[in-house]
C-alpha positions as MATLAB code, in Angstrom:
seq = 'MKRISDINPLGVERASPSNPERAKLRQERLQHEKYLGFQQLIELCSLGEYGMAKQLASRHSRWGYEIVDGVVMDRVD';
ca = [
       0.000    0.000    0.000;
       1.321    3.423   -0.943;
       1.242    6.468    1.233;
      -0.924    9.287   -0.050;
       2.093   11.528   -0.470;
       3.595    8.926   -2.854;
       0.562    8.885   -5.162;
       0.550   11.201   -8.155;
      -3.119   12.022   -8.920;
      -2.206   12.933  -12.490;
       0.054    9.937  -12.989;
      -0.531    7.073  -15.346;
      -1.475    4.495  -12.719;
      -4.231    2.811  -14.700;
      -4.171    2.286  -18.435;
      -7.060    3.748  -20.415;
      -9.023    1.224  -22.463;
      -8.670    1.361  -26.225;
     -11.588    2.413  -28.423;
     -12.590   -1.199  -29.283;
     -12.463   -2.108  -25.578;
     -14.604    0.913  -24.727;
     -17.121   -0.056  -27.399;
     -17.247   -3.599  -26.033;
     -17.713   -2.372  -22.457;
     -20.443    0.047  -23.590;
     -22.241   -2.739  -25.464;
     -22.049   -5.060  -22.451;
     -23.394   -2.315  -20.177;
     -26.303   -1.616  -22.543;
     -27.145   -5.331  -22.802;
     -27.134   -5.631  -19.015;
     -29.322   -2.532  -18.686;
     -31.735   -3.945  -21.269;
     -31.902   -7.251  -19.382;
     -32.617   -5.519  -16.068;
     -35.257   -3.357  -17.742;
     -36.943   -6.441  -19.164;
     -37.026   -7.979  -15.687;
     -38.622   -4.822  -14.267;
     -41.249   -4.758  -17.014;
     -42.065   -8.442  -16.472;
     -42.426   -7.820  -12.740;
     -44.767   -4.865  -13.244;
     -46.920   -6.817  -15.694;
     -47.100   -9.803  -13.354;
     -48.355   -7.450  -10.626;
     -51.007   -6.061  -12.992;
     -49.356   -2.633  -13.221;
     -49.679   -2.367  -17.007;
     -49.873    1.434  -17.026;
     -46.665    1.763  -15.049;
     -44.991   -0.820  -17.270;
     -46.015    1.155  -20.362;
     -44.646    4.359  -18.848;
     -41.368    2.686  -17.951;
     -41.038    1.125  -21.414;
     -41.714    4.446  -23.136;
     -39.343    6.309  -20.815;
     -36.573    3.826  -21.632;
     -37.193    3.309  -25.325;
     -33.561    2.282  -25.870;
     -34.448   -1.023  -24.186;
     -36.536   -1.870  -27.240;
     -39.640   -3.162  -25.453;
     -43.296   -2.264  -25.455;
     -46.305   -3.488  -23.512;
     -49.082   -5.008  -25.594;
     -52.166   -6.376  -23.779;
     -50.162   -6.746  -20.568;
     -47.300   -8.639  -22.234;
     -43.735   -7.409  -22.687;
     -42.774   -7.588  -26.350;
     -39.864   -6.470  -28.512;
     -40.696   -3.170  -30.132;
     -40.764   -3.213  -33.912;
     -39.617    0.095  -35.361;
];
């Protein structure tokens, strides 16, 4: 463990990811967010909260889901 006085806050302690690595990390984060969103929409529909599920789906349109007759479906653009 280093002492605080030995740490350079502007130093190159951690390497920055390359552009392809950043794109991959971004894609993984978006996929995970989409999965969690799907789980939330399923939960709301199972509780009978179709209006709230529709609001959540429209608020997060990047997830790509819509609520049709109380069922979570992939949105077709």
